[in-house]
Amino acid sequence: ARGTERRVAEAGPAPVRLGVADIEAVLGPPRFDGPRDVAKRVTKPGIALGLAATAYGGETLYVEVEMVKGKGAVQLTGNIKEVMQESAKAALTWIRAHVSELGLTDAKAESLLTTTDLHIHFPEGATPKDGPSAGVTITTALCSLLTGRLVRHDVAMTGEVTLRGLVLPVGGIKEKVVAAHRAGVRTVILPEANEKDLRELPKKVVDSMRFILATDVRQVIDAALVPLHDETGDTAGGQAGGGGPPATDGRQGEP
């Protein structure tokens, strides 16, 4: 920092050109590279990126799901509280009730109930996690694992899911979307009832984001999962599925 100040002082009123190396010398190396970090973590079926609101602001929240031989049990780890455990159970019940709709065979559905254990993990266990807003993320991660379809690595999501598959509104939308933006994610799936909360976002965030508004978890799955013939995980070509939820660039409904 002193070296930069000296250069400025010696240069007088003329502007000083700073490069990346100069900035890193003052601030240190980058803490993370948002888009690349997300892409590196969402590399196989069963991983989805959610969003959480904490006392310190918004945070990205990964959900990882894996299958092992067992007896139909479900294990949840990652310092999660009671409400989030209930969200995981509701997500699994919805999936078990819609196995044929998801394209799962009868044998796989039977295996899910009787001979397979599911492990749902929330990394970064030092951070307590609670609330219903991970419902859509858990459901998406489970569907991804069971169908073998990747989750798009440039999509984050939040929302509560009922046993009937309805996507209910959640709190902390401003903090969550800002967290997604900070992580380099530019598409966020939200409950349709939370559209009004987009007005609270900074304009520079709104202008660079795309929002997909959902009322049913099927819409979330269609928008979030990559078709089996496309393993790129990019959303530039549009969302998966033909009858997906409405999308907005965020400027709709601004005051």
Coordinates of N, CA and C in Angstrom, one line a residue:
A1 N 0.8 -1.2 0.0 CA 0.0 0.0 0.0 C 0.9 1.3 0.0
R2 N 2.0 1.3 0.8 CA 2.8 2.4 0.8 C 3.5 2.7 -0.5
G3 N 3.9 1.5 -1.2 CA 4.5 1.7 -2.5 C 3.6 2.3 -3.5
T4 N 2.3 2.0 -3.4 CA 1.4 2.6 -4.4 C 1.2 4.1 -4.0
E5 N 1.1 4.4 -2.7 CA 1.0 5.8 -2.3 C 2.2 6.6 -2.8
R6 N 3.4 6.0 -2.7 CA 4.6 6.8 -3.1 C 4.5 7.0 -4.6
R7 N 4.1 6.0 -5.4 CA 4.0 6.2 -6.8 C 3.1 7.3 -7.2
V8 N 1.9 7.3 -6.5 CA 0.9 8.4 -6.7 C 1.5 9.7 -6.4
A9 N 2.2 9.8 -5.3 CA 2.8 11.1 -4.9 C 3.9 11.6 -5.9
E10 N 4.7 10.7 -6.3 CA 5.8 11.0 -7.2 C 5.3 11.4 -8.6
A11 N 4.2 10.8 -9.0 CA 3.6 11.0 -10.3 C 2.9 12.4 -10.4
G12 N 2.6 13.0 -9.2 CA 1.9 14.3 -9.2 C 0.5 14.1 -9.7
P13 N 0.0 15.1 -10.4 CA -1.5 15.1 -10.8 C -1.8 14.0 -11.9
A14 N -0.8 13.5 -12.5 CA -1.1 12.5 -13.6 C -1.7 11.3 -13.0
P15 N -2.6 10.7 -13.8 CA -3.2 9.4 -13.3 C -2.2 8.3 -13.3
V16 N -2.4 7.3 -12.4 CA -1.5 6.2 -12.3 C -2.3 4.9 -12.7
R17 N -1.7 4.2 -13.6 CA -2.4 3.0 -14.1 C -2.0 1.8 -13.3
L18 N -3.0 1.1 -12.7 CA -2.8 0.0 -11.9 C -3.2 -1.3 -12.6
G19 N -2.4 -2.3 -12.5 CA -2.8 -3.6 -13.1 C -3.2 -4.6 -12.1
V20 N -3.6 -5.8 -12.5 CA -4.1 -6.8 -11.6 C -3.0 -7.1 -10.5
A21 N -1.7 -7.2 -10.9 CA -0.7 -7.5 -10.0 C -0.6 -6.4 -8.9
D22 N -0.8 -5.1 -9.3 CA -0.8 -4.0 -8.3 C -1.9 -4.1 -7.3
I23 N -3.1 -4.5 -7.8 CA -4.3 -4.6 -6.9 C -4.1 -5.7 -6.0
E24 N -3.6 -6.9 -6.5 CA -3.4 -8.0 -5.6 C -2.3 -7.7 -4.6
A25 N -1.3 -6.9 -4.9 CA -0.3 -6.6 -4.0 C -0.8 -5.8 -2.8
V26 N -1.9 -5.0 -3.0 CA -2.5 -4.2 -2.0 C -3.6 -5.0 -1.2
L27 N -4.5 -5.7 -2.0 CA -5.6 -6.4 -1.4 C -5.4 -7.9 -1.1
G28 N -4.3 -8.4 -1.7 CA -4.1 -9.9 -1.6 C -4.8 -10.6 -2.8
P29 N -4.5 -11.9 -2.9 CA -5.1 -12.7 -4.0 C -6.6 -12.8 -3.9
P30 N -7.3 -13.0 -5.0 CA -8.8 -13.2 -4.9 C -9.2 -14.3 -4.0
R31 N -10.2 -14.1 -3.2 CA -10.7 -15.1 -2.3 C -11.3 -16.3 -3.0
F32 N -12.0 -16.0 -4.1 CA -12.6 -17.0 -4.9 C -13.0 -16.5 -6.3
D33 N -13.1 -17.4 -7.2 CA -13.6 -17.1 -8.6 C -15.0 -17.7 -8.7
G34 N -16.0 -16.8 -8.5 CA -17.4 -17.3 -8.4 C -17.8 -18.3 -9.4
P35 N -17.9 -18.0 -10.7 CA -18.4 -18.9 -11.7 C -17.6 -20.2 -11.8
R36 N -16.2 -20.1 -11.7 CA -15.4 -21.3 -11.8 C -15.6 -22.2 -10.6
D37 N -15.7 -21.5 -9.4 CA -15.9 -22.3 -8.2 C -17.2 -23.1 -8.2
V38 N -18.2 -22.5 -8.7 CA -19.5 -23.2 -8.8 C -19.5 -24.3 -9.8
A39 N -18.9 -24.0 -10.9 CA -18.8 -25.0 -12.0 C -18.0 -26.2 -11.5
K40 N -16.9 -26.0 -10.7 CA -16.1 -27.1 -10.2 C -16.9 -28.0 -9.2
R41 N -17.8 -27.4 -8.5 CA -18.5 -28.1 -7.5 C -19.7 -28.9 -8.0
V42 N -20.4 -28.3 -9.0 CA -21.5 -29.0 -9.6 C -21.1 -29.7 -10.8
T43 N -20.5 -30.9 -10.6 CA -19.8 -31.7 -11.7 C -20.5 -33.0 -11.9
K44 N -21.4 -33.4 -11.0 CA -22.0 -34.7 -11.2 C -23.5 -34.6 -10.7
P45 N -24.3 -35.6 -11.2 CA -25.7 -35.6 -10.7 C -25.8 -35.7 -9.2
G46 N -26.8 -35.0 -8.6 CA -27.0 -35.0 -7.1 C -26.4 -33.8 -6.4
I47 N -26.0 -32.8 -7.1 CA -25.5 -31.6 -6.5 C -26.2 -30.4 -7.0
A48 N -26.7 -29.6 -6.1 CA -27.5 -28.4 -6.5 C -27.1 -27.2 -5.6
L49 N -27.2 -26.0 -6.1 CA -26.8 -24.8 -5.4 C -28.1 -24.0 -5.0
G50 N -28.2 -23.9 -3.6 CA -29.3 -23.2 -3.1 C -28.8 -21.8 -2.5
L51 N -29.7 -21.1 -1.8 CA -29.4 -19.8 -1.2 C -30.0 -19.8 0.2
A52 N -29.2 -19.1 1.1 CA -29.7 -19.0 2.4 C -29.5 -17.6 2.9
A53 N -30.3 -17.1 3.8 CA -30.2 -15.9 4.5 C -29.7 -16.1 5.9
T54 N -28.6 -15.5 6.3 CA -28.2 -15.6 7.7 C -28.1 -14.2 8.4
A55 N -27.7 -14.2 9.6 CA -27.6 -13.0 10.4 C -26.6 -12.0 9.8
Y56 N -25.7 -12.6 8.9 CA -24.6 -11.8 8.4 C -24.9 -11.5 6.9
G57 N -26.0 -11.8 6.4 CA -26.3 -11.6 5.0 C -26.6 -12.9 4.3
G58 N -26.7 -12.9 2.9 CA -27.0 -14.0 2.1 C -25.8 -14.9 1.9
E59 N -26.0 -16.2 1.7 CA -24.9 -17.2 1.5 C -25.4 -18.2 0.4
T60 N -24.5 -18.7 -0.3 CA -24.8 -19.9 -1.2 C -24.8 -21.1 -0.3
L61 N -25.7 -22.1 -0.7 CA -25.8 -23.3 0.1 C -25.9 -24.5 -0.8
Y62 N -24.8 -25.3 -0.8 CA -24.8 -26.5 -1.6 C -25.5 -27.6 -1.0
V63 N -26.2 -28.4 -1.8 CA -26.8 -29.7 -1.3 C -26.2 -30.8 -2.1
E64 N -25.7 -31.8 -1.5 CA -25.2 -33.0 -2.1 C -25.9 -34.2 -1.7
V65 N -26.2 -35.1 -2.7 CA -27.0 -36.3 -2.4 C -26.3 -37.5 -3.0
E66 N -26.2 -38.6 -2.2 CA -25.6 -39.8 -2.7 C -26.4 -41.0 -2.3
M67 N -26.3 -42.1 -3.1 CA -27.0 -43.3 -2.8 C -26.0 -44.4 -2.4
V68 N -26.4 -45.2 -1.5 CA -25.6 -46.4 -1.1 C -26.6 -47.6 -0.8
K69 N -26.1 -48.8 -0.8 CA -26.9 -49.9 -0.5 C -27.5 -49.8 0.9
G70 N -28.7 -50.2 1.1 CA -29.3 -50.1 2.4 C -30.7 -50.6 2.5
K71 N -31.5 -50.0 3.3 CA -32.9 -50.5 3.5 C -34.0 -49.4 3.3
G72 N -33.6 -48.3 2.6 CA -34.6 -47.3 2.4 C -34.5 -46.1 3.4
A73 N -33.4 -46.1 4.1 CA -33.3 -45.0 5.1 C -32.7 -43.7 4.5
V74 N -32.9 -42.6 5.2 CA -32.4 -41.3 4.8 C -31.5 -40.8 5.9
Q75 N -30.3 -40.4 5.6 CA -29.4 -39.8 6.5 C -29.1 -38.3 6.1
L76 N -29.2 -37.4 7.1 CA -28.9 -36.0 6.8 C -27.8 -35.5 7.7
T77 N -26.8 -34.9 7.0 CA -25.7 -34.3 7.8 C -25.4 -32.9 7.3
G78 N -24.6 -32.2 8.2 CA -24.2 -30.9 7.9 C -24.7 -29.8 8.8
N79 N -24.9 -30.1 10.1 CA -25.3 -29.1 11.1 C -26.7 -28.5 10.7
I80 N -27.7 -29.3 10.4 CA -29.0 -28.8 10.0 C -30.0 -29.0 11.1
K81 N -30.9 -28.1 11.1 CA -31.9 -28.0 12.2 C -33.2 -28.8 11.8
E82 N -34.2 -28.7 12.7 CA -35.4 -29.6 12.5 C -36.2 -29.2 11.3
V83 N -36.3 -27.9 11.0 CA -37.2 -27.5 9.9 C -36.6 -28.0 8.6
M84 N -35.3 -27.9 8.4 CA -34.6 -28.3 7.2 C -34.7 -29.8 7.1
Q85 N -34.7 -30.6 8.2 CA -34.9 -32.0 8.1 C -36.3 -32.3 7.6
E86 N -37.3 -31.6 8.0 CA -38.6 -31.8 7.5 C -38.7 -31.5 6.0
S87 N -38.0 -30.5 5.6 CA -38.0 -30.1 4.1 C -37.4 -31.3 3.3
A88 N -36.4 -31.9 3.8 CA -35.8 -33.1 3.1 C -36.8 -34.2 3.1
K89 N -37.5 -34.5 4.1 CA -38.4 -35.6 4.1 C -39.6 -35.3 3.2
A90 N -40.1 -34.1 3.2 CA -41.2 -33.7 2.2 C -40.7 -33.9 0.8
A91 N -39.5 -33.5 0.5 CA -39.0 -33.6 -0.9 C -38.9 -35.1 -1.3
L92 N -38.4 -35.9 -0.4 CA -38.3 -37.3 -0.8 C -39.7 -38.0 -0.9
T93 N -40.7 -37.6 -0.1 CA -42.0 -38.1 -0.3 C -42.6 -37.7 -1.6
W94 N -42.4 -36.4 -2.0 CA -42.9 -36.0 -3.3 C -42.3 -36.8 -4.4
I95 N -41.0 -37.1 -4.4 CA -40.3 -37.8 -5.4 C -40.9 -39.2 -5.5
R96 N -41.0 -39.9 -4.3 CA -41.6 -41.2 -4.3 C -43.0 -41.3 -4.8
A97 N -43.7 -40.2 -4.7 CA -45.1 -40.2 -5.2 C -45.1 -39.9 -6.7
H98 N -44.0 -39.5 -7.3 CA -44.0 -39.1 -8.8 C -42.9 -39.8 -9.5
V99 N -42.6 -41.1 -9.2 CA -41.5 -41.8 -9.8 C -41.7 -42.0 -11.3
S100 N -42.9 -42.3 -11.7 CA -43.2 -42.5 -13.1 C -43.1 -41.2 -13.9
E101 N -43.6 -40.1 -13.3 CA -43.5 -38.8 -13.9 C -42.1 -38.4 -14.2
L102 N -41.2 -38.8 -13.3 CA -39.8 -38.4 -13.4 C -39.0 -39.4 -14.3
G103 N -39.7 -40.4 -14.8 CA -39.0 -41.3 -15.8 C -38.3 -42.4 -15.1
L104 N -38.5 -42.6 -13.8 CA -37.8 -43.7 -13.1 C -38.6 -45.0 -13.3
T105 N -37.8 -46.1 -13.5 CA -38.4 -47.4 -13.7 C -39.0 -47.9 -12.4
D106 N -39.9 -48.9 -12.5 CA -40.5 -49.5 -11.3 C -39.5 -50.1 -10.4
A107 N -38.4 -50.7 -11.1 CA -37.4 -51.4 -10.3 C -36.6 -50.3 -9.5
K108 N -36.3 -49.2 -10.1 CA -35.6 -48.1 -9.4 C -36.4 -47.5 -8.3
A109 N -37.7 -47.4 -8.5 CA -38.6 -46.9 -7.5 C -38.7 -47.8 -6.3
E110 N -38.7 -49.1 -6.6 CA -38.7 -50.1 -5.5 C -37.4 -50.1 -4.8
S111 N -36.3 -49.9 -5.5 CA -35.0 -49.9 -4.9 C -34.9 -48.7 -3.9
L112 N -35.5 -47.6 -4.4 CA -35.5 -46.3 -3.5 C -36.2 -46.6 -2.2
L113 N -37.2 -47.4 -2.2 CA -38.0 -47.6 -1.0 C -37.4 -48.7 -0.1
T114 N -36.7 -49.7 -0.7 CA -36.4 -50.9 0.1 C -34.9 -51.2 0.2
T115 N -34.1 -51.0 -0.9 CA -32.7 -51.5 -0.9 C -31.7 -50.4 -1.0
T116 N -32.1 -49.1 -1.0 CA -31.2 -48.0 -1.1 C -31.3 -47.0 0.0
D117 N -30.2 -46.6 0.5 CA -30.2 -45.5 1.5 C -29.7 -44.2 0.8
L118 N -30.3 -43.1 1.2 CA -29.9 -41.8 0.7 C -29.2 -41.0 1.7
H119 N -28.1 -40.4 1.3 CA -27.4 -39.5 2.2 C -27.5 -38.1 1.7
I120 N -28.1 -37.2 2.4 CA -28.2 -35.8 2.0 C -27.3 -35.0 2.9
H121 N -26.3 -34.3 2.2 CA -25.3 -33.6 3.0 C -25.3 -32.1 2.6
F122 N -25.1 -31.3 3.6 CA -25.0 -29.8 3.5 C -23.6 -29.5 3.9
P123 N -22.7 -29.2 3.0 CA -21.3 -28.9 3.3 C -21.2 -27.6 4.2
E124 N -20.0 -27.4 4.6 CA -19.7 -26.2 5.5 C -20.5 -26.4 6.8
G125 N -20.2 -27.5 7.5 CA -20.9 -27.9 8.7 C -20.8 -27.0 9.9
A126 N -19.8 -26.1 9.8 CA -19.6 -25.2 10.9 C -20.7 -24.2 11.0
T127 N -21.5 -24.0 9.9 CA -22.5 -23.0 9.8 C -23.9 -23.7 10.1
P128 N -24.6 -23.4 11.2 CA -25.9 -23.9 11.4 C -26.9 -23.6 10.3
K129 N -27.8 -24.5 9.9 CA -28.7 -24.3 8.8 C -30.1 -24.7 9.2
D130 N -31.0 -23.8 9.0 CA -32.4 -24.1 9.3 C -33.3 -23.2 8.5
G131 N -34.6 -23.6 8.5 CA -35.6 -22.9 7.6 C -36.0 -23.8 6.5
P132 N -37.2 -23.4 5.9 CA -37.8 -24.3 4.8 C -37.3 -23.9 3.4
S133 N -36.4 -22.9 3.3 CA -36.2 -22.4 1.9 C -35.3 -23.3 1.1
A134 N -34.7 -24.3 1.7 CA -33.9 -25.3 0.9 C -34.8 -26.4 0.2
G135 N -36.1 -26.3 0.4 CA -36.9 -27.4 -0.1 C -36.8 -27.6 -1.6
V136 N -36.7 -26.6 -2.4 CA -36.6 -26.8 -3.9 C -35.2 -27.3 -4.2
T137 N -34.2 -26.8 -3.5 CA -32.8 -27.3 -3.7 C -32.7 -28.8 -3.4
I138 N -33.2 -29.2 -2.3 CA -33.1 -30.6 -1.9 C -33.9 -31.5 -3.0
T139 N -35.1 -31.0 -3.4 CA -35.8 -31.8 -4.4 C -35.1 -31.9 -5.7
T140 N -34.5 -30.8 -6.1 CA -33.7 -30.8 -7.4 C -32.5 -31.7 -7.3
A141 N -31.8 -31.6 -6.2 CA -30.6 -32.5 -6.0 C -31.0 -34.0 -6.1
L142 N -32.1 -34.3 -5.4 CA -32.6 -35.7 -5.4 C -33.0 -36.2 -6.8
C143 N -33.7 -35.3 -7.5 CA -34.2 -35.6 -8.9 C -33.0 -35.8 -9.8
S144 N -32.0 -34.9 -9.6 CA -30.7 -35.0 -10.4 C -30.0 -36.3 -10.2
L145 N -29.9 -36.8 -9.0 CA -29.2 -38.0 -8.7 C -30.0 -39.2 -9.3
L146 N -31.3 -39.2 -9.1 CA -32.1 -40.4 -9.5 C -32.3 -40.5 -11.0
T147 N -32.3 -39.4 -11.7 CA -32.5 -39.4 -13.1 C -31.1 -39.3 -13.9
G148 N -30.0 -39.1 -13.2 CA -28.7 -39.0 -13.8 C -28.5 -37.7 -14.6
R149 N -29.3 -36.7 -14.4 CA -29.2 -35.4 -15.1 C -28.5 -34.4 -14.2
L150 N -27.5 -33.7 -14.7 CA -26.8 -32.7 -14.0 C -27.7 -31.5 -13.7
V151 N -27.4 -30.8 -12.7 CA -28.0 -29.5 -12.4 C -27.2 -28.4 -13.1
R152 N -27.8 -27.5 -13.7 CA -27.1 -26.4 -14.4 C -26.2 -25.6 -13.4
H153 N -24.9 -25.5 -13.7 CA -24.0 -24.9 -12.7 C -24.1 -23.4 -12.6
D154 N -24.9 -22.8 -13.5 CA -25.1 -21.3 -13.4 C -26.5 -20.9 -12.9
V155 N -27.1 -21.8 -12.1 CA -28.4 -21.6 -11.6 C -28.4 -21.8 -10.1
A156 N -29.0 -20.9 -9.3 CA -29.2 -21.0 -7.9 C -30.7 -20.9 -7.6
M157 N -31.1 -21.4 -6.5 CA -32.6 -21.5 -6.2 C -32.9 -21.4 -4.7
T158 N -34.1 -21.0 -4.5 CA -34.7 -21.0 -3.1 C -36.2 -21.1 -3.1
G159 N -36.8 -21.7 -2.1 CA -38.2 -21.8 -2.1 C -38.6 -23.0 -1.2
E160 N -39.7 -23.0 -0.6 CA -40.3 -24.1 0.2 C -41.2 -24.9 -0.7
V161 N -41.2 -26.3 -0.5 CA -41.9 -27.2 -1.3 C -42.9 -27.9 -0.3
T162 N -44.2 -28.0 -0.8 CA -45.2 -28.8 0.0 C -45.2 -30.2 -0.5
L163 N -45.9 -31.1 0.2 CA -46.1 -32.5 -0.3 C -46.8 -32.6 -1.6
R164 N -47.5 -31.6 -2.0 CA -48.2 -31.5 -3.3 C -47.4 -30.9 -4.4
G165 N -46.2 -30.5 -4.0 CA -45.3 -29.9 -5.0 C -45.4 -28.4 -5.2
L166 N -46.2 -27.8 -4.4 CA -46.3 -26.3 -4.5 C -45.0 -25.6 -4.0
V167 N -44.6 -24.6 -4.7 CA -43.5 -23.8 -4.3 C -44.0 -22.5 -3.5
L168 N -43.7 -22.5 -2.3 CA -44.2 -21.4 -1.4 C -43.1 -20.3 -1.2
P169 N -43.5 -19.1 -1.0 CA -42.6 -18.0 -0.8 C -41.7 -18.1 0.5
V170 N -40.6 -17.5 0.4 CA -39.6 -17.5 1.6 C -39.1 -16.1 1.8
G171 N -38.4 -16.0 2.9 CA -37.9 -14.6 3.2 C -36.4 -14.5 2.8
G172 N -35.9 -13.3 3.0 CA -34.5 -13.0 2.7 C -34.2 -13.0 1.2
I173 N -35.1 -12.6 0.4 CA -34.8 -12.7 -1.1 C -33.7 -11.7 -1.5
K174 N -33.7 -10.5 -0.9 CA -32.7 -9.6 -1.3 C -31.3 -10.1 -1.0
E175 N -31.1 -10.6 0.2 CA -29.8 -11.1 0.7 C -29.4 -12.3 -0.2
K176 N -30.4 -13.2 -0.5 CA -30.1 -14.4 -1.2 C -29.6 -14.1 -2.7
V177 N -30.4 -13.2 -3.3 CA -30.0 -12.8 -4.7 C -28.7 -12.1 -4.8
V178 N -28.4 -11.3 -3.8 CA -27.1 -10.6 -3.8 C -26.0 -11.6 -3.6
A179 N -26.2 -12.7 -2.8 CA -25.2 -13.7 -2.6 C -25.0 -14.5 -3.9
A180 N -26.1 -14.8 -4.6 CA -25.9 -15.4 -5.9 C -25.1 -14.6 -6.9
H181 N -25.4 -13.3 -6.9 CA -24.7 -12.3 -7.8 C -23.2 -12.3 -7.4
R182 N -22.9 -12.3 -6.1 CA -21.5 -12.2 -5.6 C -20.8 -13.5 -6.0
A183 N -21.5 -14.6 -6.1 CA -20.9 -15.9 -6.5 C -20.7 -16.0 -8.0
G184 N -21.2 -15.1 -8.7 CA -21.1 -15.1 -10.2 C -22.3 -15.9 -10.9
V185 N -23.3 -16.2 -10.1 CA -24.5 -16.9 -10.7 C -25.4 -15.8 -11.2
R186 N -25.9 -16.0 -12.4 CA -26.7 -15.0 -13.0 C -28.2 -15.4 -13.3
T187 N -28.5 -16.7 -12.9 CA -29.9 -17.1 -13.0 C -30.4 -17.6 -11.7
V188 N -31.5 -17.1 -11.2 CA -32.0 -17.6 -9.9 C -33.5 -18.0 -10.0
I189 N -33.8 -19.1 -9.5 CA -35.2 -19.6 -9.5 C -35.8 -19.2 -8.1
L190 N -36.9 -18.6 -8.2 CA -37.6 -18.1 -7.0 C -39.1 -18.5 -7.0
P191 N -39.7 -18.5 -5.9 CA -41.2 -18.6 -5.8 C -41.8 -17.4 -6.5
E192 N -42.9 -17.7 -7.3 CA -43.5 -16.6 -8.0 C -44.1 -15.6 -7.0
A193 N -44.5 -16.0 -5.8 CA -45.0 -15.1 -4.9 C -44.0 -14.1 -4.3
N194 N -42.7 -14.4 -4.6 CA -41.6 -13.5 -4.1 C -41.2 -12.5 -5.2
E195 N -41.9 -12.4 -6.3 CA -41.6 -11.5 -7.3 C -41.5 -10.0 -6.8
K196 N -42.5 -9.7 -5.9 CA -42.5 -8.4 -5.4 C -41.3 -8.0 -4.6
D197 N -40.5 -8.9 -4.1 CA -39.3 -8.7 -3.3 C -38.2 -8.2 -4.2
L198 N -38.3 -8.4 -5.5 CA -37.2 -8.0 -6.4 C -37.0 -6.5 -6.5
R199 N -38.1 -5.8 -6.1 CA -38.0 -4.3 -6.0 C -37.0 -3.8 -5.0
E200 N -36.6 -4.6 -4.1 CA -35.7 -4.2 -3.0 C -34.2 -4.3 -3.5
L201 N -34.0 -5.0 -4.6 CA -32.6 -5.3 -5.0 C -31.9 -4.0 -5.6
P202 N -30.6 -3.9 -5.5 CA -29.9 -2.8 -6.1 C -30.0 -3.0 -7.6
K203 N -30.1 -1.8 -8.3 CA -30.3 -1.8 -9.8 C -29.2 -2.6 -10.5
K204 N -28.0 -2.4 -10.1 CA -26.9 -3.1 -10.8 C -27.0 -4.6 -10.7
V205 N -27.6 -5.1 -9.6 CA -27.8 -6.5 -9.5 C -28.9 -7.0 -10.4
V206 N -30.0 -6.2 -10.3 CA -31.2 -6.6 -11.1 C -30.9 -6.6 -12.6
D207 N -30.1 -5.6 -13.1 CA -29.9 -5.5 -14.5 C -29.0 -6.6 -15.0
S208 N -28.3 -7.3 -14.2 CA -27.4 -8.4 -14.6 C -27.9 -9.8 -14.3
M209 N -29.2 -9.9 -13.8 CA -29.7 -11.2 -13.4 C -30.9 -11.6 -14.2
R210 N -31.1 -12.9 -14.3 CA -32.3 -13.5 -14.9 C -33.1 -14.3 -13.8
F211 N -34.4 -14.0 -13.6 CA -35.1 -14.7 -12.6 C -36.2 -15.6 -13.2
I212 N -36.3 -16.8 -12.7 CA -37.3 -17.8 -13.1 C -38.3 -17.9 -12.0
L213 N -39.5 -17.6 -12.2 CA -40.5 -17.6 -11.2 C -41.4 -18.9 -11.2
A214 N -41.4 -19.6 -10.1 CA -42.1 -20.9 -10.1 C -43.2 -21.0 -9.1
T215 N -44.2 -21.8 -9.5 CA -45.3 -22.0 -8.5 C -45.4 -23.5 -8.2
D216 N -44.7 -24.4 -9.0 CA -44.7 -25.8 -8.8 C -43.3 -26.3 -8.9
V217 N -43.0 -27.4 -8.1 CA -41.6 -27.9 -8.1 C -41.2 -28.5 -9.5
R218 N -42.2 -28.9 -10.3 CA -41.9 -29.4 -11.6 C -41.3 -28.4 -12.5
Q219 N -41.7 -27.1 -12.3 CA -41.1 -26.0 -13.1 C -39.7 -25.8 -12.7
V220 N -39.4 -26.0 -11.4 CA -38.0 -25.8 -10.9 C -37.1 -26.9 -11.5
I221 N -37.6 -28.1 -11.5 CA -36.9 -29.2 -12.1 C -36.6 -29.0 -13.6
D222 N -37.6 -28.6 -14.3 CA -37.5 -28.4 -15.7 C -36.4 -27.3 -16.0
A223 N -36.4 -26.3 -15.2 CA -35.5 -25.2 -15.4 C -34.1 -25.5 -15.0
A224 N -34.0 -26.3 -13.9 CA -32.7 -26.5 -13.3 C -31.9 -27.7 -13.9
L225 N -32.5 -28.7 -14.4 CA -31.8 -29.9 -14.8 C -31.4 -29.8 -16.3
V226 N -30.2 -30.3 -16.6 CA -29.7 -30.3 -17.9 C -30.3 -31.6 -18.6
P227 N -30.8 -31.4 -19.9 CA -31.3 -32.6 -20.6 C -30.2 -33.6 -20.7
L228 N -30.5 -34.9 -20.8 CA -29.5 -36.0 -20.8 C -28.6 -35.8 -22.0
H229 N -29.1 -35.2 -23.1 CA -28.2 -35.1 -24.3 C -27.3 -33.9 -24.3
D230 N -27.5 -33.1 -23.2 CA -26.7 -31.8 -23.1 C -26.0 -31.8 -21.7
E231 N -24.7 -32.0 -21.6 CA -24.0 -32.1 -20.4 C -23.2 -30.8 -20.1
T232 N -23.5 -29.7 -20.8 CA -22.7 -28.5 -20.6 C -23.1 -27.8 -19.4
G233 N -24.4 -27.8 -19.0 CA -24.9 -27.1 -17.8 C -25.1 -25.6 -18.0
D234 N -25.1 -25.1 -19.2 CA -25.3 -23.7 -19.4 C -26.7 -23.4 -19.7
T235 N -27.2 -22.2 -19.4 CA -28.5 -21.8 -19.6 C -28.7 -20.8 -20.8
A236 N -27.6 -20.6 -21.5 CA -27.7 -19.6 -22.6 C -28.7 -19.9 -23.6
G237 N -28.9 -21.2 -23.8 CA -29.8 -21.6 -24.9 C -31.2 -21.7 -24.4
G238 N -31.5 -21.3 -23.2 CA -32.9 -21.3 -22.7 C -33.0 -22.5 -21.7
Q239 N -34.1 -22.5 -21.0 CA -34.3 -23.5 -19.9 C -34.8 -24.8 -20.5
A240 N -34.6 -25.9 -19.8 CA -35.0 -27.2 -20.2 C -36.5 -27.3 -20.2
G241 N -37.0 -28.1 -21.0 CA -38.4 -28.4 -21.0 C -39.2 -27.3 -21.9
G242 N -40.4 -27.7 -22.3 CA -41.1 -26.8 -23.2 C -42.1 -26.0 -22.5
G243 N -42.5 -26.4 -21.3 CA -43.6 -25.6 -20.6 C -43.1 -25.1 -19.3
G244 N -42.0 -24.4 -19.2 CA -41.4 -24.0 -18.0 C -42.1 -22.7 -17.4
P245 N -41.6 -22.2 -16.3 CA -42.2 -21.1 -15.6 C -41.8 -19.8 -16.3
P246 N -42.5 -18.7 -16.0 CA -42.1 -17.4 -16.6 C -40.8 -17.0 -16.1
A247 N -40.0 -16.3 -17.0 CA -38.7 -15.8 -16.6 C -38.8 -14.3 -16.8
T248 N -38.0 -13.6 -16.0 CA -37.9 -12.1 -16.1 C -36.5 -11.7 -15.9
D249 N -36.1 -10.6 -16.5 CA -34.7 -10.1 -16.3 C -34.6 -9.2 -15.1
G250 N -35.7 -9.2 -14.3 CA -35.6 -8.4 -13.1 C -36.1 -7.0 -13.1
R251 N -36.2 -6.5 -14.3 CA -36.6 -5.1 -14.5 C -38.2 -5.0 -14.4
Q252 N -38.8 -6.1 -14.7 CA -40.3 -6.1 -14.6 C -40.8 -5.9 -13.2
G253 N -41.7 -5.0 -13.1 CA -42.2 -4.7 -11.8 C -41.4 -3.7 -10.9
E254 N -40.4 -3.1 -11.5 CA -39.7 -2.1 -10.7 C -40.5 -0.9 -10.4
P255 N -40.4 -0.3 -9.2 CA -41.1 0.8 -8.9 C -40.8 2.0 -9.7

